[in-house]
Short mmCIF file of C-alpha atoms and ligand atoms in Angstrom, two decimals:
data_model
loop_
_atom_site.label_atom_id
_atom_site.label_comp_id
_atom_site.label_asym_id
_atom_site.label_seq_id
_atom_site.Cartn_x
_atom_site.Cartn_y
_atom_site.Cartn_z
CA UNK A 1472 89.24 148.92 113.73
CA UNK A 1473 86.28 146.82 114.72
CA UNK A 1474 83.73 148.48 116.90
CA UNK A 1475 83.01 147.16 120.34
CA UNK A 1476 80.44 144.42 120.14
CA UNK A 1477 77.16 145.37 121.67
CA UNK A 1478 76.26 143.38 124.75
CA UNK A 1479 78.01 140.15 125.45
CA UNK A 1480 80.59 138.96 122.92
CA UNK A 1481 80.14 135.63 121.23
CA UNK A 1482 83.17 134.20 123.02
CA UNK A 1483 81.72 135.13 126.40
CA UNK A 1484 78.41 133.55 125.41
CA UNK A 1485 80.18 130.37 124.30
CA UNK A 1486 82.10 130.20 127.57
CA UNK A 1487 78.90 130.74 129.48
CA UNK A 1488 77.26 127.97 127.47
CA UNK A 1489 80.12 125.69 128.39
CA UNK A 1490 79.93 126.50 132.10
CA UNK A 1491 76.15 126.15 132.26
CA UNK A 1492 76.34 122.91 130.27
CA UNK A 1493 78.77 121.44 132.78
CA UNK A 1494 76.67 122.58 135.76
CA UNK A 1495 73.37 121.35 134.32
CA UNK A 1496 74.97 118.08 133.18
CA UNK A 1497 76.41 117.52 136.60
CA UNK A 1498 73.10 118.30 138.28
CA UNK A 1499 71.28 115.81 136.04
CA UNK A 1500 73.95 113.20 136.66
CA UNK A 1501 74.00 113.62 140.43
CA UNK A 1502 70.21 113.77 140.76
CA UNK A 1503 70.05 110.26 139.29
CA UNK A 1504 67.24 111.35 136.98
CA UNK A 1505 69.10 110.28 133.89
CA UNK A 1506 68.36 106.56 133.89
CA UNK A 1507 67.53 104.88 130.59
CA UNK A 1508 63.83 105.20 129.83
CA UNK A 1509 63.24 108.13 132.20
CA UNK A 1510 61.67 111.31 130.82
CA UNK A 1511 64.86 113.21 131.55
CA UNK A 1512 66.90 110.79 129.52
CA UNK A 1513 64.37 110.45 126.74
CA UNK A 1514 63.36 114.06 126.20
CA UNK A 1515 66.31 116.05 127.48
CA UNK A 1516 69.67 114.26 127.52
CA UNK A 1517 69.14 111.86 124.62
CA UNK A 1518 66.45 114.10 123.15
CA UNK A 1519 66.98 117.84 123.01
CA UNK A 1520 70.66 117.89 124.02
CA UNK A 1521 71.57 115.12 121.62
CA UNK A 1522 69.72 116.64 118.68
CA UNK A 1523 71.05 120.20 119.16
CA UNK A 1524 74.60 118.99 119.78
CA UNK A 1525 74.70 116.54 116.91
CA UNK A 1526 73.14 119.03 114.47
CA UNK A 1527 75.83 121.53 115.36
CA UNK A 1528 78.76 119.14 115.04
CA UNK A 1529 77.36 117.89 111.74
CA UNK A 1530 77.04 121.47 110.51
CA UNK A 1531 80.69 122.08 111.36
CA UNK A 1532 81.69 118.91 109.56
CA UNK A 1533 79.63 120.02 106.58
CA UNK A 1534 81.90 123.05 106.27
CA UNK A 1535 85.24 121.31 106.63
CA UNK A 1536 85.87 119.90 103.15
CA UNK A 1537 84.59 122.81 101.01
CA UNK A 1538 86.22 125.32 103.35
CA UNK A 1539 89.58 123.60 103.27
CA UNK A 1540 89.38 123.23 99.49
CA UNK A 1541 88.51 126.84 98.66
CA UNK A 1542 90.74 128.41 101.26
CA UNK A 1543 93.71 126.23 100.39
CA UNK A 1544 93.40 126.79 96.64
CA UNK A 1545 93.04 130.50 97.33
CA UNK A 1546 96.01 130.29 99.69
CA UNK A 1547 98.22 128.61 97.10
CA UNK A 1548 97.39 131.11 94.37
CA UNK A 1549 97.78 133.97 96.80
CA UNK A 1550 101.13 132.94 98.23
CA UNK A 1551 102.99 135.15 95.75
CA UNK A 1552 105.96 132.88 95.26
CA UNK A 1553 105.32 129.21 94.73
CA UNK A 1554 108.69 128.20 96.19
CA UNK A 1555 107.36 129.45 99.51
CA UNK A 1556 104.93 126.58 99.52
CA UNK A 1557 107.63 123.97 99.97
CA UNK A 1558 109.18 125.97 102.77
CA UNK A 1559 105.86 126.38 104.58
CA UNK A 1560 105.20 122.67 104.21
CA UNK A 1561 108.62 121.63 105.46
CA UNK A 1562 108.66 124.07 108.38
CA UNK A 1563 105.23 123.16 109.65
CA UNK A 1564 105.88 119.44 109.22
CA UNK A 1565 109.09 119.60 111.25
CA UNK A 1566 107.53 121.80 113.94
CA UNK A 1567 104.50 119.53 114.22
CA UNK A 1568 106.65 116.45 114.64
CA UNK A 1569 108.94 118.17 117.12
CA UNK A 1570 106.13 119.46 119.33
CA UNK A 1571 104.43 116.06 119.28
CA UNK A 1572 107.67 114.29 120.19
CA UNK A 1573 108.36 116.83 122.93
CA UNK A 1574 104.84 116.44 124.29
CA UNK A 1575 105.08 112.68 124.57
CA UNK A 1576 108.57 112.80 126.04
CA UNK A 1577 107.39 115.16 128.78
CA UNK A 1578 104.31 112.99 129.34
CA UNK A 1579 106.43 109.87 129.69
CA UNK A 1580 108.98 111.37 132.03
CA UNK A 1581 106.55 113.11 134.37
CA UNK A 1582 104.35 110.02 134.55
CA UNK A 1583 107.39 107.85 135.21
CA UNK A 1584 108.69 110.11 137.95
CA UNK A 1585 105.32 109.90 139.72
CA UNK A 1586 105.34 106.15 139.31
CA UNK A 1587 101.65 106.19 138.36
CA UNK A 1588 99.94 102.84 137.98
CA UNK A 1589 102.07 101.08 140.55
CA UNK A 1590 99.91 98.99 142.82
CA UNK A 1591 96.82 99.29 140.62
CA UNK A 1592 95.04 95.98 140.38
CA UNK A 1593 94.36 95.31 136.77
CA UNK A 1594 90.98 93.69 136.67
CA UNK A 1595 88.73 95.24 134.10
CA UNK A 1596 85.66 94.15 132.15
CA UNK A 1597 86.09 96.67 129.40
CA UNK A 1598 87.48 95.17 126.24
CA UNK A 1599 89.46 96.94 123.62
CA UNK A 1600 90.39 95.52 120.28
CA UNK A 1601 93.79 96.47 118.99
CA UNK A 1602 94.53 98.03 115.65
CA UNK A 1603 97.80 97.67 113.89
CA UNK A 1604 99.62 100.77 112.77
CA UNK A 1605 99.48 101.10 108.98
CA UNK A 1606 102.98 100.80 107.47
CA UNK A 1607 104.63 104.08 106.55
CA UNK A 1608 104.50 103.12 102.87
CA UNK A 1609 100.71 103.00 103.05
CA UNK A 1610 100.50 106.31 104.87
CA UNK A 1611 102.59 107.89 102.12
CA UNK A 1612 100.70 106.33 99.22
CA UNK A 1613 97.40 107.30 100.83
CA UNK A 1614 98.25 110.98 100.65
CA UNK A 1615 97.35 110.85 96.96
CA UNK A 1616 93.66 110.45 96.23
CA UNK A 1617 93.02 107.76 93.64
CA UNK A 1618 89.53 109.13 93.41
CA UNK A 1619 88.95 112.78 94.21
CA UNK A 1620 85.21 112.43 94.71
CA UNK A 1621 85.81 109.66 97.18
CA UNK A 1622 88.44 111.70 99.02
CA UNK A 1623 86.06 114.64 99.33
CA UNK A 1624 83.09 112.46 100.21
CA UNK A 1625 84.87 110.69 103.01
CA UNK A 1626 86.71 113.81 104.16
CA UNK A 1627 90.19 112.32 103.92
CA UNK A 1628 92.05 115.43 104.96
CA UNK A 1629 95.54 114.72 103.62
CA UNK A 1630 94.05 113.76 100.25
CA UNK A 1631 91.90 116.88 100.14
CA UNK A 1632 94.98 118.96 100.99
CA UNK A 1633 97.01 117.27 98.26
CA UNK A 1634 94.37 117.79 95.60
CA UNK A 1635 93.75 121.42 96.59
CA UNK A 1636 97.45 122.23 96.36
CA UNK A 1637 97.62 120.58 92.93
CA UNK A 1638 94.63 122.62 91.74
CA UNK A 1639 96.24 125.82 93.07
CA UNK A 1640 99.56 125.10 91.37
CA UNK A 1641 97.87 124.23 88.08
CA UNK A 1642 95.86 127.46 88.17
CA UNK A 1643 99.13 129.36 88.61
CA UNK A 1644 100.56 127.55 85.59
CA UNK A 1645 97.57 128.45 83.44
CA UNK A 1646 98.24 132.07 84.38
CA UNK A 1647 96.17 135.14 83.55
CA UNK A 1648 93.61 133.18 81.56
CA UNK A 1649 92.52 131.56 84.82
CA UNK A 1650 91.27 134.88 86.21
CA UNK A 1651 87.55 133.90 86.20
CA UNK A 1652 88.30 130.76 88.16
CA UNK A 1653 90.46 132.71 90.61
CA UNK A 1654 87.55 135.08 91.18
CA UNK A 1655 85.21 132.15 91.63
CA UNK A 1656 87.51 130.59 94.20
CA UNK A 1657 88.10 133.82 96.11
CA UNK A 1658 84.39 134.53 96.31
CA UNK A 1659 83.56 130.93 97.21
CA UNK A 1660 86.11 131.16 100.01
CA UNK A 1661 84.45 134.30 101.31
CA UNK A 1662 81.06 132.62 101.13
CA UNK A 1663 82.31 129.64 103.13
CA UNK A 1664 83.77 131.92 105.78
CA UNK A 1665 80.39 133.66 106.07
CA UNK A 1666 78.84 130.26 106.60
CA UNK A 1667 81.23 129.69 109.49
CA UNK A 1668 79.94 132.91 111.07
CA UNK A 1669 76.33 131.81 110.68
CA UNK A 1670 77.00 128.50 112.39
CA UNK A 1671 79.02 130.19 115.11
CA UNK A 1672 75.99 132.25 116.03
CA UNK A 1673 74.27 129.20 117.50
CA UNK A 1674 77.45 127.92 119.14
CA UNK A 1675 76.61 128.97 122.73
CA UNK A 1676 73.46 126.82 122.74
CA UNK A 1677 75.16 123.93 120.99
CA UNK A 1678 78.11 123.95 123.35
CA UNK A 1679 75.67 123.96 126.25
CA UNK A 1680 73.84 120.94 124.82
CA UNK A 1681 77.02 119.02 123.97
CA UNK A 1682 78.52 119.43 127.41
CA UNK A 1683 75.21 119.00 129.21
CA UNK A 1684 74.79 115.62 127.55
CA UNK A 1685 78.38 114.45 127.95
CA UNK A 1686 78.54 115.28 131.65
CA UNK A 1687 74.99 114.05 132.38
CA UNK A 1688 75.88 110.69 130.89
CA UNK A 1689 79.38 110.34 132.25
CA UNK A 1690 79.45 112.32 135.48
CA UNK A 1691 82.74 113.29 136.97
CA UNK A 1692 82.76 110.54 139.58
CA UNK A 1693 84.64 108.13 137.38
CA UNK A 1694 87.55 110.48 137.28
CA UNK A 1695 88.11 109.79 140.98
CA UNK A 1696 88.55 106.06 140.38
CA UNK A 1697 91.71 106.67 138.42
CA UNK A 1698 92.75 109.78 140.30
CA UNK A 1699 96.50 109.23 139.83
CA UNK A 1700 96.31 108.77 136.08
CA UNK A 1701 93.78 111.56 135.61
CA UNK A 1702 95.64 114.12 137.75
CA UNK A 1703 99.03 113.52 136.15
CA UNK A 1704 97.53 113.53 132.65
CA UNK A 1705 95.56 116.75 133.16
CA UNK A 1706 98.59 118.31 134.85
CA UNK A 1707 100.88 117.54 131.91
CA UNK A 1708 98.24 118.66 129.40
CA UNK A 1709 97.89 122.03 131.14
CA UNK A 1710 101.65 122.34 131.45
CA UNK A 1711 102.02 121.80 127.72
CA UNK A 1712 99.22 124.21 126.88
CA UNK A 1713 100.19 127.08 129.15
CA UNK A 1714 103.95 126.66 129.50
CA UNK A 1715 105.69 124.59 126.82
CA UNK A 1716 103.68 125.80 123.82
CA UNK A 1717 103.73 129.39 125.04
CA UNK A 1718 107.51 129.32 125.51
CA UNK A 1719 107.85 127.92 121.99
CA UNK A 1720 105.53 130.64 120.67
CA UNK A 1721 107.44 133.44 122.39
CA UNK A 1722 110.82 132.02 121.48
CA UNK A 1723 110.16 131.47 117.79
CA UNK A 1724 107.75 134.29 116.98
CA UNK A 1725 108.33 136.84 119.72
CA UNK A 1726 104.58 137.31 119.97
CA UNK A 1727 102.63 137.68 123.20
CA UNK A 1728 101.32 134.41 124.66
CA UNK A 1729 98.71 136.39 126.63
CA UNK A 1730 96.98 137.71 123.51
CA UNK A 1731 97.30 134.31 121.86
CA UNK A 1732 95.60 132.49 124.72
CA UNK A 1733 92.91 135.15 125.00
CA UNK A 1734 91.99 134.74 121.34
CA UNK A 1735 92.31 130.95 121.32
CA UNK A 1736 89.74 130.48 124.10
CA UNK A 1737 86.95 130.22 121.59
CA UNK A 1738 88.72 127.53 119.59
CA UNK A 1739 89.59 125.58 122.72
CA UNK A 1740 85.97 125.54 123.87
CA UNK A 1741 84.92 124.17 120.50
CA UNK A 1742 87.56 121.49 120.57
CA UNK A 1743 86.61 120.69 124.15
CA UNK A 1744 82.93 120.30 123.38
CA UNK A 1745 83.28 118.42 120.09
CA UNK A 1746 86.38 116.31 120.96
CA UNK A 1747 87.41 116.63 117.36
CA UNK A 1748 90.22 118.71 115.87
CA UNK A 1749 88.73 117.99 112.46
CA UNK A 1750 85.28 119.34 113.22
CA UNK A 1751 86.93 122.37 114.84
CA UNK A 1752 88.88 123.25 111.63
CA UNK A 1753 86.40 125.97 110.52
CA UNK A 1754 86.67 127.73 113.88
CA UNK A 1755 90.45 127.33 114.18
CA UNK A 1756 90.92 128.61 110.65
CA UNK A 1757 88.73 131.64 111.30
CA UNK A 1758 90.41 132.59 114.55
CA UNK A 1759 93.97 132.01 113.33
CA UNK A 1760 93.34 134.01 110.15
CA UNK A 1761 90.98 136.78 111.23
CA UNK A 1762 91.92 137.20 114.87
CA UNK A 1763 95.59 136.26 115.04
CA UNK A 1764 96.49 137.76 111.67
CA UNK A 1765 98.04 134.69 110.02
CA UNK A 1766 97.84 135.13 106.24
CA UNK A 1767 95.41 132.76 104.54
CA UNK A 1768 98.22 131.35 102.38
CA UNK A 1769 99.76 129.89 105.56
CA UNK A 1770 96.75 129.06 107.74
CA UNK A 1771 94.75 127.40 104.95
CA UNK A 1772 97.51 124.80 104.85
CA UNK A 1773 98.81 124.59 108.42
CA UNK A 1774 95.41 124.26 110.11
CA UNK A 1775 93.91 121.28 108.22
CA UNK A 1776 97.38 119.70 108.06
CA UNK A 1777 97.86 120.18 111.80
CA UNK A 1778 94.39 118.86 112.62
CA UNK A 1779 95.43 115.64 110.94
CA UNK A 1780 99.05 115.13 111.87
CA UNK A 1781 99.67 117.24 114.95
CA UNK A 1782 98.26 115.95 118.21
CA UNK A 1783 100.25 117.11 121.18
CA UNK A 1784 97.51 116.39 123.70
CA UNK A 1785 96.95 112.92 122.31
CA UNK A 1786 100.69 112.26 122.41
CA UNK A 1787 100.79 113.27 126.08
CA UNK A 1788 97.93 110.90 126.83
CA UNK A 1789 99.84 108.11 125.10
CA UNK A 1790 102.95 108.79 127.15
CA UNK A 1791 101.11 108.91 130.46
CA UNK A 1792 98.92 105.91 129.61
CA UNK A 1793 101.92 103.85 128.57
CA UNK A 1794 103.63 104.38 131.91
CA UNK A 1795 100.39 103.81 133.82
CA UNK A 1796 99.58 100.54 132.12
CA UNK A 1797 103.17 99.30 132.07
CA UNK A 1798 103.35 99.86 135.81
CA UNK A 1799 99.93 98.35 136.45
CA UNK A 1800 101.05 95.18 134.66
CA UNK A 1801 104.54 95.30 136.10
CA UNK A 1802 106.17 95.54 132.67
CA UNK A 1803 109.55 97.22 132.60
CA UNK A 1804 109.92 99.23 129.42
CA UNK A 1805 113.41 100.66 129.76
CA UNK A 1806 114.94 103.43 127.70
CA UNK A 1807 114.62 101.67 124.35
CA UNK A 1808 110.97 100.89 125.10
CA UNK A 1809 110.32 104.55 125.82
CA UNK A 1810 112.07 105.64 122.65
CA UNK A 1811 109.98 103.20 120.62
CA UNK A 1812 106.86 104.65 122.24
CA UNK A 1813 107.90 108.17 121.22
CA UNK A 1814 108.68 107.16 117.66
CA UNK A 1815 105.53 105.07 117.25
CA UNK A 1816 103.25 107.76 118.64
CA UNK A 1817 104.68 110.36 116.32
CA UNK A 1818 104.24 108.03 113.35
CA UNK A 1819 100.74 107.02 114.41
CA UNK A 1820 99.72 110.66 114.64
CA UNK A 1821 100.58 111.23 110.98
CA UNK A 1822 98.25 108.59 109.65
CA UNK A 1823 95.25 109.19 111.90
CA UNK A 1824 92.74 112.01 111.68
CA UNK A 1825 91.66 114.22 114.56
CA UNK A 1826 88.31 112.72 115.44
CA UNK A 1827 86.85 111.71 118.81
CA UNK A 1828 88.49 108.75 120.49
CA UNK A 1829 91.15 108.18 117.88
CA UNK A 1830 93.82 108.61 120.56
CA UNK A 1831 92.97 105.21 122.02
CA UNK A 1832 93.29 103.56 118.63
CA UNK A 1833 96.71 105.14 118.26
CA UNK A 1834 97.60 103.91 121.72
CA UNK A 1835 96.74 100.36 120.74
CA UNK A 1836 99.09 100.72 117.75
CA UNK A 1837 101.86 101.78 120.10
CA UNK A 1838 101.14 98.94 122.52
CA UNK A 1839 101.36 96.26 119.85
CA UNK A 1840 104.75 97.67 118.91
CA UNK A 1841 106.24 97.70 122.41
CA UNK A 1842 104.50 94.54 123.56
CA UNK A 1843 102.29 96.02 126.26
CA UNK A 1844 99.01 94.20 126.94
CA UNK A 1845 96.19 95.69 124.85
CA UNK A 1846 93.69 94.71 127.55
CA UNK A 1847 95.36 97.37 129.65
CA UNK A 1848 93.62 100.00 127.57
CA UNK A 1849 90.38 98.75 129.12
CA UNK A 1850 91.57 100.25 132.40
CA UNK A 1851 91.44 103.78 131.07
CA UNK A 1852 88.58 103.36 128.60
CA UNK A 1853 85.97 104.68 131.01
CA UNK A 1854 87.62 108.02 131.65
CA UNK A 1855 88.85 108.52 128.14
CA UNK A 1856 85.79 110.28 126.79
CA UNK A 1857 86.24 113.12 129.28
CA UNK A 1858 90.00 113.35 128.86
CA UNK A 1859 89.58 113.35 125.08
CA UNK A 1860 87.87 116.72 125.47
CA UNK A 1861 90.85 118.28 127.22
CA UNK A 1862 93.50 116.80 124.95
CA UNK A 1863 91.66 117.92 121.83
CA UNK A 1864 91.80 121.50 123.16
CA UNK A 1865 95.57 121.05 123.53
CA UNK A 1866 95.80 119.59 120.01
CA UNK A 1867 94.20 122.60 118.34
CA UNK A 1868 96.29 125.01 120.40
CA UNK A 1869 99.42 123.29 119.06
CA UNK A 1870 98.15 123.72 115.48
CA UNK A 1871 97.57 127.44 116.01
CA UNK A 1872 100.95 127.94 117.74
CA UNK A 1873 102.84 126.42 114.82
CA UNK A 1874 100.75 128.44 112.34
CA UNK A 1875 101.71 131.73 114.03
CA UNK A 1876 105.39 130.74 114.14
CA UNK A 1877 105.50 129.69 110.48
CA UNK A 1878 103.61 132.83 109.43
CA UNK A 1879 105.98 135.06 111.38
CA UNK A 1880 109.03 133.44 109.86
CA UNK A 1881 107.57 133.80 106.37
CA UNK A 1882 106.63 137.45 107.02
CA UNK A 1883 102.99 136.52 106.59
CA UNK A 1884 101.81 137.53 110.04
CA UNK A 1885 99.82 140.74 110.27
CA UNK A 1886 101.08 141.91 113.63
CA UNK A 1887 98.57 144.75 113.84
CA UNK A 1888 95.78 142.21 113.72
CA UNK A 1889 97.56 139.94 116.20
CA UNK A 1890 98.04 142.74 118.71
CA UNK A 1891 94.53 144.17 118.36
CA UNK A 1892 92.33 142.49 120.98
CA UNK A 1893 89.18 143.35 119.00
CA UNK A 1894 90.35 142.12 115.60
CA UNK A 1895 88.11 139.61 113.87
CA UNK A 1896 85.45 139.48 116.55
CA UNK A 1897 82.12 138.48 115.05
CA UNK A 1898 79.79 141.47 115.30
CA UNK A 1899 76.05 141.35 115.03
CA UNK A 1900 76.29 143.21 111.71
CA UNK A 1901 78.29 140.33 110.30
CA UNK A 1902 75.22 138.18 110.49
CA UNK A 1903 72.85 140.67 108.93
CA UNK A 1904 71.94 140.75 105.29
CA UNK A 1905 72.27 144.28 103.97
CA UNK A 1906 68.88 145.04 102.29
CA UNK A 1907 70.60 147.27 99.74
CA UNK A 1908 73.09 144.55 98.78
CA UNK A 1909 70.27 142.03 98.68
CA UNK A 1910 68.36 144.20 96.19
CA UNK A 1911 71.44 144.79 94.07
CA UNK A 1912 72.21 141.12 93.90
CA UNK A 1913 68.63 140.35 92.88
CA UNK A 1914 69.00 142.89 90.08
CA UNK A 1915 72.21 141.25 88.94
CA UNK A 1916 70.46 137.87 88.84
CA UNK A 1917 67.61 139.44 86.88
CA UNK A 1918 70.06 140.96 84.38
CA UNK A 1919 71.87 137.68 83.84
CA UNK A 1920 68.57 135.93 83.40
CA UNK A 1921 67.36 138.45 80.81
CA UNK A 1922 70.62 138.19 78.89
CA UNK A 1923 70.27 134.43 78.70
CA UNK A 1924 66.65 134.66 77.52
CA UNK A 1925 67.58 137.26 74.90
CA UNK A 1926 70.47 135.18 73.61
CA UNK A 1927 68.30 132.10 73.31
CA UNK A 1928 65.62 134.04 71.45
CA UNK A 1929 68.17 135.45 69.02
CA UNK A 1930 69.49 131.98 68.41
CA UNK A 1931 65.99 130.68 67.66
CA UNK A 1932 65.28 133.57 65.31
CA UNK A 1933 68.53 132.92 63.50
CA UNK A 1934 67.61 129.32 62.82
N1 LIG B 94 89.96 113.70 119.69
C1 LIG B 94 91.29 114.04 119.36
C2 LIG B 94 91.32 115.04 118.25
O1 LIG B 94 90.42 115.12 117.47
C3 LIG B 94 92.12 112.86 119.00
C4 LIG B 94 92.22 111.94 120.19
O2 LIG B 94 93.09 112.17 121.01
O3 LIG B 94 91.42 111.03 120.32
O4 LIG B 94 92.25 115.79 118.12
#
């Protein structure tokens, strides 16, 4: 059992960073000091805050591809029975689609029952250019990377997942001979997880900077302009997070929602401050595996897969926004219109990655399909940056919920770890380099080096 962390735990520090970031950001915004060209803007908001925040998000992104690759290959070779893989894939796919569809249906119906958007005058200067939804055939073909280097370089998640699974399966087919490569992959996976810990250590400061900047620039005042839309949307998002998903969790896995939410706080804060399910993958993967006890063979697949195709929060936004804009423009959608919206949103979520602001692009795909005016998106553009933060937190919670359910049904959930409130907490020792181990490793390097030199010399003498 892990020892109690000395002093404040990392999660508490991250939460504190978030709270302080919001307070400081708000203070800067309200004081009016943050005008372009002012010292506050130049040195603090667009200086220090921007640099610290962006360096952190970039560091997280740096981890995503190698982490997903090593952990997924290790997951596939560690699954024990390769037929399981298909089952895990099918179960998580169905659950992801179902939760997304449920989310948007709830969003649509609650928004419709409140009649939001009625009586809103639709003048807006903000312009939004529509994007057409890629056809399903393209989405399917694009799962296979024509060029692996390109897939890795541009972080195309579904392609990286596909290739990693293929590598894992091929290693299994090679069998015992592949032992060295299995060792290499296992150790590489461990190394990448260590790197996650290192980056997490600076998270409290980074979260502070990210939120300080976002709130200083945006303020919260704009939320009031669209109070109806914002309140209903946040209400449905919270309902989904705390009620719907938790009922699904309890119903399908029997596990405690209280413990789940307690442990997920950290992940939610990351998603909230980065607005990106993709950049949050390293943190989600760590928490779901080490803290919630989901076996790596499940989480290494369900988390990156979910970050790409499962977006409950985004789906809710699409439902609420559709009703809001339809009402604002006096368009009557009707039942078939609503069903098209549900179907389109679910499809759009498969082909788009979890990055900031992508929800609006998906919304424009839906609008072109149901014939709603794209300009309407301009109405909600201003508040979207802030709402993106909340819905991303809901998105990652959905990914983790499904992971726990799938793991439980596959008997790959370590319930002792799940139930232990202290499990997987990052301790200070985790970030220390053991001097003894350091020395030993240096000796190993020295030995290898000497062996190589000796071999080369022998070769030369032989010639
Ligand atoms: N930012 C969201 C995510 O990464 C997607 C969106 O709703 O824009 O999950």
